[in-house]
Amino acid sequence: DARVTQTPRHKVTEMGQEVTMRCQPILGHNTVFWYRQTMMQGLELLAYFRNRAPLDDSGMPKDRFSAEMPDATLATLKIQPSEPRDSAVYFCASGLMAGGSDEQFFGPGTRLTVL
Amino acid sequence: TQLLEQSPQFLSIQEGENLTVYCNSSSVFSSLQWYRQEPGEGPVLLVTVVTGGEVKKLKRLTFQFGDARKDSSLHITAAQTGDTGLYLCAGDAELSYNTDKLIFGTGTRLQVFP
């Protein structure tokens, strides 16, 4: 049963610390998305990659956030330095996109709390 | 800016009742998707509707895409406790060309009591 996996599932850190979240997309999927979910803002797209190349990161605060895909089996989202307003659940999703509204498969999320 | 407003925001009902959730926008979408998210998990796709006026049924769930492709509804018949969750609609971010970006709705949190 192929699934998107994310680590860690929970992270509590102090303001100013670096946070790295990891995602393993489903094997064979060509597109990886990073989302952030909060009660106030809902589910927001931060960035996404196609065949490991960044296509859009306009939803991401560039000064502190960075997203990379070192290889096809790993996507990372880094926050440095973290701030309390970054507290949220961060989801990774992957899909085999043909240019239309194909299905996105979401991971279980990383719940981040910045104190 | 394309926005998807969902109503109601919260819904609390008893098992066996029927309910309808709405997803509205002033923008036209190429297609709309409906997801359900359970606590501690990511959203899971329920259905994709692509044609104006289209109706799709998934057991007790009926999805409709508006004729003008600006709105959609989800109707659940005889709700069960297993239907509890956050329901999200999502549409293509751009109409003019194919893109994989989705705009997610504000969400409807459904609680079904036994």
PDB file of C-alpha atoms in Angstrom:
ATOM      1  CA  ASP A   1       0.000   0.000   0.000  1.00  0.00           C
ATOM      2  CA  ALA A   2       1.933   3.030  -1.283  1.00  0.00           C
ATOM      3  CA  ARG A   3       1.763   6.097   0.944  1.00  0.00           C
ATOM      4  CA  VAL A   4       3.428   9.440   1.375  1.00  0.00           C
ATOM      5  CA  THR A   5       5.459   9.447   4.567  1.00  0.00           C
ATOM      6  CA  GLN A   6       6.501  12.470   6.601  1.00  0.00           C
ATOM      7  CA  THR A   7       8.918  12.890   9.482  1.00  0.00           C
ATOM      8  CA  PRO A   8       8.774  13.961  12.179  1.00  0.00           C
ATOM      9  CA  ARG A   9       5.048  13.677  12.955  1.00  0.00           C
ATOM     10  CA  HIS A  10       5.369  16.217  15.759  1.00  0.00           C
ATOM     11  CA  LYS A  11       7.969  18.867  16.460  1.00  0.00           C
ATOM     12  CA  VAL A  12       8.154  21.336  19.329  1.00  0.00           C
ATOM     13  CA  THR A  13      10.921  23.882  19.141  1.00  0.00           C
ATOM     14  CA  GLU A  14      11.869  27.293  20.420  1.00  0.00           C
ATOM     15  CA  MET A  15      11.766  30.479  18.438  1.00  0.00           C
ATOM     16  CA  GLY A  16      14.921  31.004  16.433  1.00  0.00           C
ATOM     17  CA  GLN A  17      15.722  27.329  15.999  1.00  0.00           C
ATOM     18  CA  GLU A  18      16.047  25.615  12.637  1.00  0.00           C
ATOM     19  CA  VAL A  19      13.356  23.118  11.687  1.00  0.00           C
ATOM     20  CA  THR A  20      13.643  20.531   8.923  1.00  0.00           C
ATOM     21  CA  MET A  21      10.675  18.478   7.781  1.00  0.00           C
ATOM     22  CA  ARG A  22      11.075  15.499   5.471  1.00  0.00           C
ATOM     23  CA  CYS A  23       8.789  13.814   3.001  1.00  0.00           C
ATOM     24  CA  GLN A  24       9.065  10.604   1.013  1.00  0.00           C
ATOM     25  CA  PRO A  25       6.687  10.793  -1.956  1.00  0.00           C
ATOM     26  CA  ILE A  26       5.044   7.763  -3.509  1.00  0.00           C
ATOM     27  CA  LEU A  27       7.454   5.994  -5.828  1.00  0.00           C
ATOM     28  CA  GLY A  28       6.836   6.979  -9.430  1.00  0.00           C
ATOM     29  CA  HIS A  29       5.013  10.221  -8.692  1.00  0.00           C
ATOM     30  CA  ASN A  30       6.458  13.162 -10.594  1.00  0.00           C
ATOM     31  CA  THR A  31       5.076  16.072  -8.556  1.00  0.00           C
ATOM     32  CA  VAL A  32       5.537  16.944  -4.882  1.00  0.00           C
ATOM     33  CA  PHE A  33       3.648  19.643  -2.995  1.00  0.00           C
ATOM     34  CA  TRP A  34       4.188  21.312   0.372  1.00  0.00           C
ATOM     35  CA  TYR A  35       1.138  22.738   2.162  1.00  0.00           C
ATOM     36  CA  ARG A  36       0.562  24.455   5.490  1.00  0.00           C
ATOM     37  CA  GLN A  37      -2.715  24.154   7.397  1.00  0.00           C
ATOM     38  CA  THR A  38      -3.923  26.425  10.186  1.00  0.00           C
ATOM     39  CA  MET A  39      -7.334  27.081  11.650  1.00  0.00           C
ATOM     40  CA  MET A  40      -7.234  30.679  10.500  1.00  0.00           C
ATOM     41  CA  GLN A  41      -5.882  30.291   6.970  1.00  0.00           C
ATOM     42  CA  GLY A  42      -6.920  26.767   6.086  1.00  0.00           C
ATOM     43  CA  LEU A  43      -4.792  24.752   3.660  1.00  0.00           C
ATOM     44  CA  GLU A  44      -2.277  26.859   1.752  1.00  0.00           C
ATOM     45  CA  LEU A  45       0.163  25.793  -0.938  1.00  0.00           C
ATOM     46  CA  LEU A  46       3.729  26.738  -0.091  1.00  0.00           C
ATOM     47  CA  ALA A  47       5.700  25.224  -2.970  1.00  0.00           C
ATOM     48  CA  TYR A  48       5.742  22.399  -5.466  1.00  0.00           C
ATOM     49  CA  PHE A  49       8.171  20.453  -7.624  1.00  0.00           C
ATOM     50  CA  ARG A  50       7.872  18.609 -10.919  1.00  0.00           C
ATOM     51  CA  ASN A  51      10.496  15.971 -11.630  1.00  0.00           C
ATOM     52  CA  ARG A  52      12.482  17.457  -8.705  1.00  0.00           C
ATOM     53  CA  ALA A  53      12.579  20.939 -10.259  1.00  0.00           C
ATOM     54  CA  PRO A  54      10.891  23.747  -8.308  1.00  0.00           C
ATOM     55  CA  LEU A  55       7.884  25.046 -10.265  1.00  0.00           C
ATOM     56  CA  ASP A  56       6.315  27.479  -7.850  1.00  0.00           C
ATOM     57  CA  ASP A  57       7.272  28.687  -4.400  1.00  0.00           C
ATOM     58  CA  SER A  58       5.250  31.895  -4.400  1.00  0.00           C
ATOM     59  CA  GLY A  59       3.311  30.812  -1.315  1.00  0.00           C
ATOM     60  CA  MET A  60       6.407  30.482   0.772  1.00  0.00           C
ATOM     61  CA  PRO A  61       8.072  33.226   2.877  1.00  0.00           C
ATOM     62  CA  LYS A  62      11.422  33.313   1.096  1.00  0.00           C
ATOM     63  CA  ASP A  63      13.399  34.904   3.877  1.00  0.00           C
ATOM     64  CA  ARG A  64      13.077  31.959   6.242  1.00  0.00           C
ATOM     65  CA  PHE A  65      11.608  29.028   4.309  1.00  0.00           C
ATOM     66  CA  SER A  66      13.353  26.814   1.781  1.00  0.00           C
ATOM     67  CA  ALA A  67      12.224  23.678  -0.031  1.00  0.00           C
ATOM     68  CA  GLU A  68      14.395  21.192  -1.868  1.00  0.00           C
ATOM     69  CA  MET A  69      14.304  17.768  -3.481  1.00  0.00           C
ATOM     70  CA  PRO A  70      17.772  16.277  -3.138  1.00  0.00           C
ATOM     71  CA  ASP A  71      16.568  13.157  -4.926  1.00  0.00           C
ATOM     72  CA  ALA A  72      13.347  11.589  -6.174  1.00  0.00           C
ATOM     73  CA  THR A  73      12.679   9.887  -2.840  1.00  0.00           C
ATOM     74  CA  LEU A  74      13.140  12.878  -0.555  1.00  0.00           C
ATOM     75  CA  ALA A  75      11.665  16.351  -0.287  1.00  0.00           C
ATOM     76  CA  THR A  76      12.600  18.719   2.515  1.00  0.00           C
ATOM     77  CA  LEU A  77      11.083  21.891   3.923  1.00  0.00           C
ATOM     78  CA  LYS A  78      13.328  23.965   6.146  1.00  0.00           C
ATOM     79  CA  ILE A  79      12.498  26.931   8.350  1.00  0.00           C
ATOM     80  CA  GLN A  80      15.386  29.027   9.649  1.00  0.00           C
ATOM     81  CA  PRO A  81      14.892  30.813  11.957  1.00  0.00           C
ATOM     82  CA  SER A  82      11.508  29.557  13.135  1.00  0.00           C
ATOM     83  CA  GLU A  83       8.921  31.911  14.644  1.00  0.00           C
ATOM     84  CA  PRO A  84       5.767  31.265  16.710  1.00  0.00           C
ATOM     85  CA  ARG A  85       3.588  32.211  13.718  1.00  0.00           C
ATOM     86  CA  ASP A  86       5.034  29.220  11.853  1.00  0.00           C
ATOM     87  CA  SER A  87       3.138  26.892  14.179  1.00  0.00           C
ATOM     88  CA  ALA A  88       0.894  24.799  11.933  1.00  0.00           C
ATOM     89  CA  VAL A  89       0.502  21.372  10.385  1.00  0.00           C
ATOM     90  CA  TYR A  90       2.694  20.959   7.323  1.00  0.00           C
ATOM     91  CA  PHE A  91       1.578  18.475   4.696  1.00  0.00           C
ATOM     92  CA  CYS A  92       3.463  16.946   1.847  1.00  0.00           C
ATOM     93  CA  ALA A  93       1.520  15.526  -1.093  1.00  0.00           C
ATOM     94  CA  SER A  94       2.584  13.758  -4.244  1.00  0.00           C
ATOM     95  CA  GLY A  95       0.920  12.867  -7.501  1.00  0.00           C
ATOM     96  CA  LEU A  96       1.441  11.669 -11.030  1.00  0.00           C
ATOM     97  CA  MET A  97       0.403  14.842 -12.792  1.00  0.00           C
ATOM     98  CA  ALA A  98      -0.397  15.005 -16.488  1.00  0.00           C
ATOM     99  CA  GLY A  99      -1.163  18.739 -16.485  1.00  0.00           C
ATOM    100  CA  GLY A 100      -4.751  18.556 -15.231  1.00  0.00           C
ATOM    101  CA  SER A 101      -6.481  18.043 -11.899  1.00  0.00           C
ATOM    102  CA  ASP A 102      -5.040  14.690 -11.080  1.00  0.00           C
ATOM    103  CA  GLU A 103      -5.205  13.230  -7.607  1.00  0.00           C
ATOM    104  CA  GLN A 104      -2.853  14.434  -4.914  1.00  0.00           C
ATOM    105  CA  PHE A 105      -1.960  11.938  -2.197  1.00  0.00           C
ATOM    106  CA  PHE A 106      -1.298  13.574   1.141  1.00  0.00           C
ATOM    107  CA  GLY A 107       1.017  12.453   3.901  1.00  0.00           C
ATOM    108  CA  PRO A 108      -0.083  12.447   7.555  1.00  0.00           C
ATOM    109  CA  GLY A 109       1.518  15.827   8.219  1.00  0.00           C
ATOM    110  CA  THR A 110       4.078  17.289  10.615  1.00  0.00           C
ATOM    111  CA  ARG A 111       2.564  19.223  13.489  1.00  0.00           C
ATOM    112  CA  LEU A 112       4.981  22.052  14.304  1.00  0.00           C
ATOM    113  CA  THR A 113       4.810  24.112  17.476  1.00  0.00           C
ATOM    114  CA  VAL A 114       7.205  27.016  17.855  1.00  0.00           C
ATOM    115  CA  LEU A 115       7.343  28.401  21.379  1.00  0.00           C
TER     116      LEU A 115
ATOM    117  CA  THR B   1      -7.629  36.157  -6.510  1.00  0.00           C
ATOM    118  CA  GLN B   2      -9.652  32.968  -6.661  1.00  0.00           C
ATOM    119  CA  LEU B   3     -11.412  32.050  -3.429  1.00  0.00           C
ATOM    120  CA  LEU B   4     -13.574  29.113  -2.490  1.00  0.00           C
ATOM    121  CA  GLU B   5     -16.035  29.740   0.318  1.00  0.00           C
ATOM    122  CA  GLN B   6     -17.619  26.771   2.007  1.00  0.00           C
ATOM    123  CA  SER B   7     -20.777  26.717   4.069  1.00  0.00           C
ATOM    124  CA  PRO B   8     -21.635  25.889   6.669  1.00  0.00           C
ATOM    125  CA  GLN B   9     -18.337  26.176   8.506  1.00  0.00           C
ATOM    126  CA  PHE B  10     -19.471  23.711  11.184  1.00  0.00           C
ATOM    127  CA  LEU B  11     -22.209  21.108  11.139  1.00  0.00           C
ATOM    128  CA  SER B  12     -23.268  18.855  13.980  1.00  0.00           C
ATOM    129  CA  ILE B  13     -25.973  16.298  13.276  1.00  0.00           C
ATOM    130  CA  GLN B  14     -27.268  12.924  14.397  1.00  0.00           C
ATOM    131  CA  GLU B  15     -26.848   9.650  12.565  1.00  0.00           C
ATOM    132  CA  GLY B  16     -29.466   9.152   9.895  1.00  0.00           C
ATOM    133  CA  GLU B  17     -29.900  12.822   9.033  1.00  0.00           C
ATOM    134  CA  ASN B  18     -29.238  14.268   5.587  1.00  0.00           C
ATOM    135  CA  LEU B  19     -26.957  17.239   4.971  1.00  0.00           C
ATOM    136  CA  THR B  20     -25.608  19.431   2.203  1.00  0.00           C
ATOM    137  CA  VAL B  21     -22.298  21.273   2.096  1.00  0.00           C
ATOM    138  CA  TYR B  22     -21.740  24.116  -0.346  1.00  0.00           C
ATOM    139  CA  CYS B  23     -18.621  25.379  -2.095  1.00  0.00           C
ATOM    140  CA  ASN B  24     -18.945  28.747  -3.845  1.00  0.00           C
ATOM    141  CA  SER B  25     -16.731  31.074  -5.814  1.00  0.00           C
ATOM    142  CA  SER B  26     -17.007  34.062  -8.110  1.00  0.00           C
ATOM    143  CA  SER B  27     -14.369  32.454 -10.343  1.00  0.00           C
ATOM    144  CA  VAL B  28     -14.751  29.725 -12.922  1.00  0.00           C
ATOM    145  CA  PHE B  29     -12.836  26.521 -12.363  1.00  0.00           C
ATOM    146  CA  SER B  30     -11.817  23.871 -14.863  1.00  0.00           C
ATOM    147  CA  SER B  31     -12.661  21.227 -12.302  1.00  0.00           C
ATOM    148  CA  LEU B  32     -13.412  20.829  -8.632  1.00  0.00           C
ATOM    149  CA  GLN B  33     -12.321  18.180  -6.209  1.00  0.00           C
ATOM    150  CA  TRP B  34     -13.758  17.184  -2.845  1.00  0.00           C
ATOM    151  CA  TYR B  35     -11.522  15.849  -0.063  1.00  0.00           C
ATOM    152  CA  ARG B  36     -12.250  14.484   3.387  1.00  0.00           C
ATOM    153  CA  GLN B  37      -9.743  14.901   6.195  1.00  0.00           C
ATOM    154  CA  GLU B  38      -9.894  12.939   9.433  1.00  0.00           C
ATOM    155  CA  PRO B  39      -8.146  14.107  12.628  1.00  0.00           C
ATOM    156  CA  GLY B  40      -4.401  13.547  12.513  1.00  0.00           C
ATOM    157  CA  GLU B  41      -4.406  12.650   8.831  1.00  0.00           C
ATOM    158  CA  GLY B  42      -4.022  14.351   5.489  1.00  0.00           C
ATOM    159  CA  PRO B  43      -6.930  15.019   3.123  1.00  0.00           C
ATOM    160  CA  VAL B  44      -8.113  12.130   0.962  1.00  0.00           C
ATOM    161  CA  LEU B  45      -9.687  12.676  -2.427  1.00  0.00           C
ATOM    162  CA  LEU B  46     -13.348  11.705  -2.699  1.00  0.00           C
ATOM    163  CA  VAL B  47     -14.239  12.845  -6.200  1.00  0.00           C
ATOM    164  CA  THR B  48     -13.341  15.128  -9.114  1.00  0.00           C
ATOM    165  CA  VAL B  49     -16.038  16.867 -11.164  1.00  0.00           C
ATOM    166  CA  VAL B  50     -15.073  18.415 -14.486  1.00  0.00           C
ATOM    167  CA  THR B  51     -18.222  19.189 -16.497  1.00  0.00           C
ATOM    168  CA  GLY B  52     -20.689  21.950 -15.683  1.00  0.00           C
ATOM    169  CA  GLY B  53     -23.885  20.381 -14.327  1.00  0.00           C
ATOM    170  CA  GLU B  54     -22.167  17.082 -13.649  1.00  0.00           C
ATOM    171  CA  VAL B  55     -23.511  14.891 -10.846  1.00  0.00           C
ATOM    172  CA  LYS B  56     -21.467  12.080  -9.344  1.00  0.00           C
ATOM    173  CA  LYS B  57     -22.539   9.587  -6.724  1.00  0.00           C
ATOM    174  CA  LEU B  58     -20.319   7.734  -4.310  1.00  0.00           C
ATOM    175  CA  LYS B  59     -22.557   5.465  -2.211  1.00  0.00           C
ATOM    176  CA  ARG B  60     -24.448   7.894   0.090  1.00  0.00           C
ATOM    177  CA  LEU B  61     -22.536  10.938  -1.165  1.00  0.00           C
ATOM    178  CA  THR B  62     -23.771  12.983  -4.132  1.00  0.00           C
ATOM    179  CA  PHE B  63     -21.555  15.651  -5.678  1.00  0.00           C
ATOM    180  CA  GLN B  64     -22.736  18.303  -8.102  1.00  0.00           C
ATOM    181  CA  PHE B  65     -20.787  20.820 -10.147  1.00  0.00           C
ATOM    182  CA  GLY B  66     -22.660  23.994 -10.990  1.00  0.00           C
ATOM    183  CA  ASP B  67     -23.619  24.709 -14.594  1.00  0.00           C
ATOM    184  CA  ALA B  68     -21.337  27.749 -14.643  1.00  0.00           C
ATOM    185  CA  ARG B  69     -18.509  25.819 -12.943  1.00  0.00           C
ATOM    186  CA  LYS B  70     -18.335  28.356 -10.115  1.00  0.00           C
ATOM    187  CA  ASP B  71     -19.873  26.266  -7.363  1.00  0.00           C
ATOM    188  CA  SER B  72     -20.335  22.740  -6.131  1.00  0.00           C
ATOM    189  CA  SER B  73     -22.280  20.864  -3.499  1.00  0.00           C
ATOM    190  CA  LEU B  74     -21.895  17.680  -1.519  1.00  0.00           C
ATOM    191  CA  HIS B  75     -25.014  15.956  -0.229  1.00  0.00           C
ATOM    192  CA  ILE B  76     -24.804  13.109   2.276  1.00  0.00           C
ATOM    193  CA  THR B  77     -27.832  10.888   2.764  1.00  0.00           C
ATOM    194  CA  ALA B  78     -28.388   9.129   6.077  1.00  0.00           C
ATOM    195  CA  ALA B  79     -25.165  10.321   7.675  1.00  0.00           C
ATOM    196  CA  GLN B  80     -23.090   7.867   9.690  1.00  0.00           C
ATOM    197  CA  THR B  81     -20.546   8.464  12.442  1.00  0.00           C
ATOM    198  CA  GLY B  82     -17.854   7.431   9.977  1.00  0.00           C
ATOM    199  CA  ASP B  83     -18.674  10.509   7.884  1.00  0.00           C
ATOM    200  CA  THR B  84     -17.248  12.739  10.621  1.00  0.00           C
ATOM    201  CA  GLY B  85     -14.384  14.872   9.382  1.00  0.00           C
ATOM    202  CA  LEU B  86     -13.316  18.040   7.616  1.00  0.00           C
ATOM    203  CA  TYR B  87     -14.658  18.338   4.074  1.00  0.00           C
ATOM    204  CA  LEU B  88     -12.629  20.461   1.677  1.00  0.00           C
ATOM    205  CA  CYS B  89     -13.392  21.505  -1.856  1.00  0.00           C
ATOM    206  CA  ALA B  90     -10.491  22.409  -4.135  1.00  0.00           C
ATOM    207  CA  GLY B  91     -10.327  23.923  -7.601  1.00  0.00           C
ATOM    208  CA  ASP B  92      -7.699  24.515 -10.242  1.00  0.00           C
ATOM    209  CA  ALA B  93      -5.839  27.717  -9.481  1.00  0.00           C
ATOM    210  CA  GLU B  94      -5.904  28.854 -13.097  1.00  0.00           C
ATOM    211  CA  LEU B  95      -8.463  28.418 -15.818  1.00  0.00           C
ATOM    212  CA  SER B  96      -6.446  29.574 -18.781  1.00  0.00           C
ATOM    213  CA  TYR B  97      -3.941  26.768 -18.794  1.00  0.00           C
ATOM    214  CA  ASN B  98      -3.424  23.429 -17.152  1.00  0.00           C
ATOM    215  CA  THR B  99      -1.780  23.596 -13.799  1.00  0.00           C
ATOM    216  CA  ASP B 100      -1.476  21.317 -10.866  1.00  0.00           C
ATOM    217  CA  LYS B 101      -2.007  24.094  -8.332  1.00  0.00           C
ATOM    218  CA  LEU B 102      -5.155  23.761  -6.258  1.00  0.00           C
ATOM    219  CA  ILE B 103      -7.017  26.422  -4.307  1.00  0.00           C
ATOM    220  CA  PHE B 104      -8.579  24.830  -1.238  1.00  0.00           C
ATOM    221  CA  GLY B 105     -11.870  25.966   0.253  1.00  0.00           C
ATOM    222  CA  THR B 106     -12.325  27.179   3.794  1.00  0.00           C
ATOM    223  CA  GLY B 107     -13.614  23.764   4.905  1.00  0.00           C
ATOM    224  CA  THR B 108     -16.720  22.353   6.580  1.00  0.00           C
ATOM    225  CA  ARG B 109     -16.203  20.490   9.802  1.00  0.00           C
ATOM    226  CA  LEU B 110     -18.857  17.759  10.164  1.00  0.00           C
ATOM    227  CA  GLN B 111     -19.589  15.922  13.386  1.00  0.00           C
ATOM    228  CA  VAL B 112     -22.070  13.047  13.273  1.00  0.00           C
ATOM    229  CA  PHE B 113     -23.333  11.814  16.640  1.00  0.00           C
ATOM    230  CA  PRO B 114     -24.693   8.312  17.237  1.00  0.00           C
TER     231      PRO B 114
END
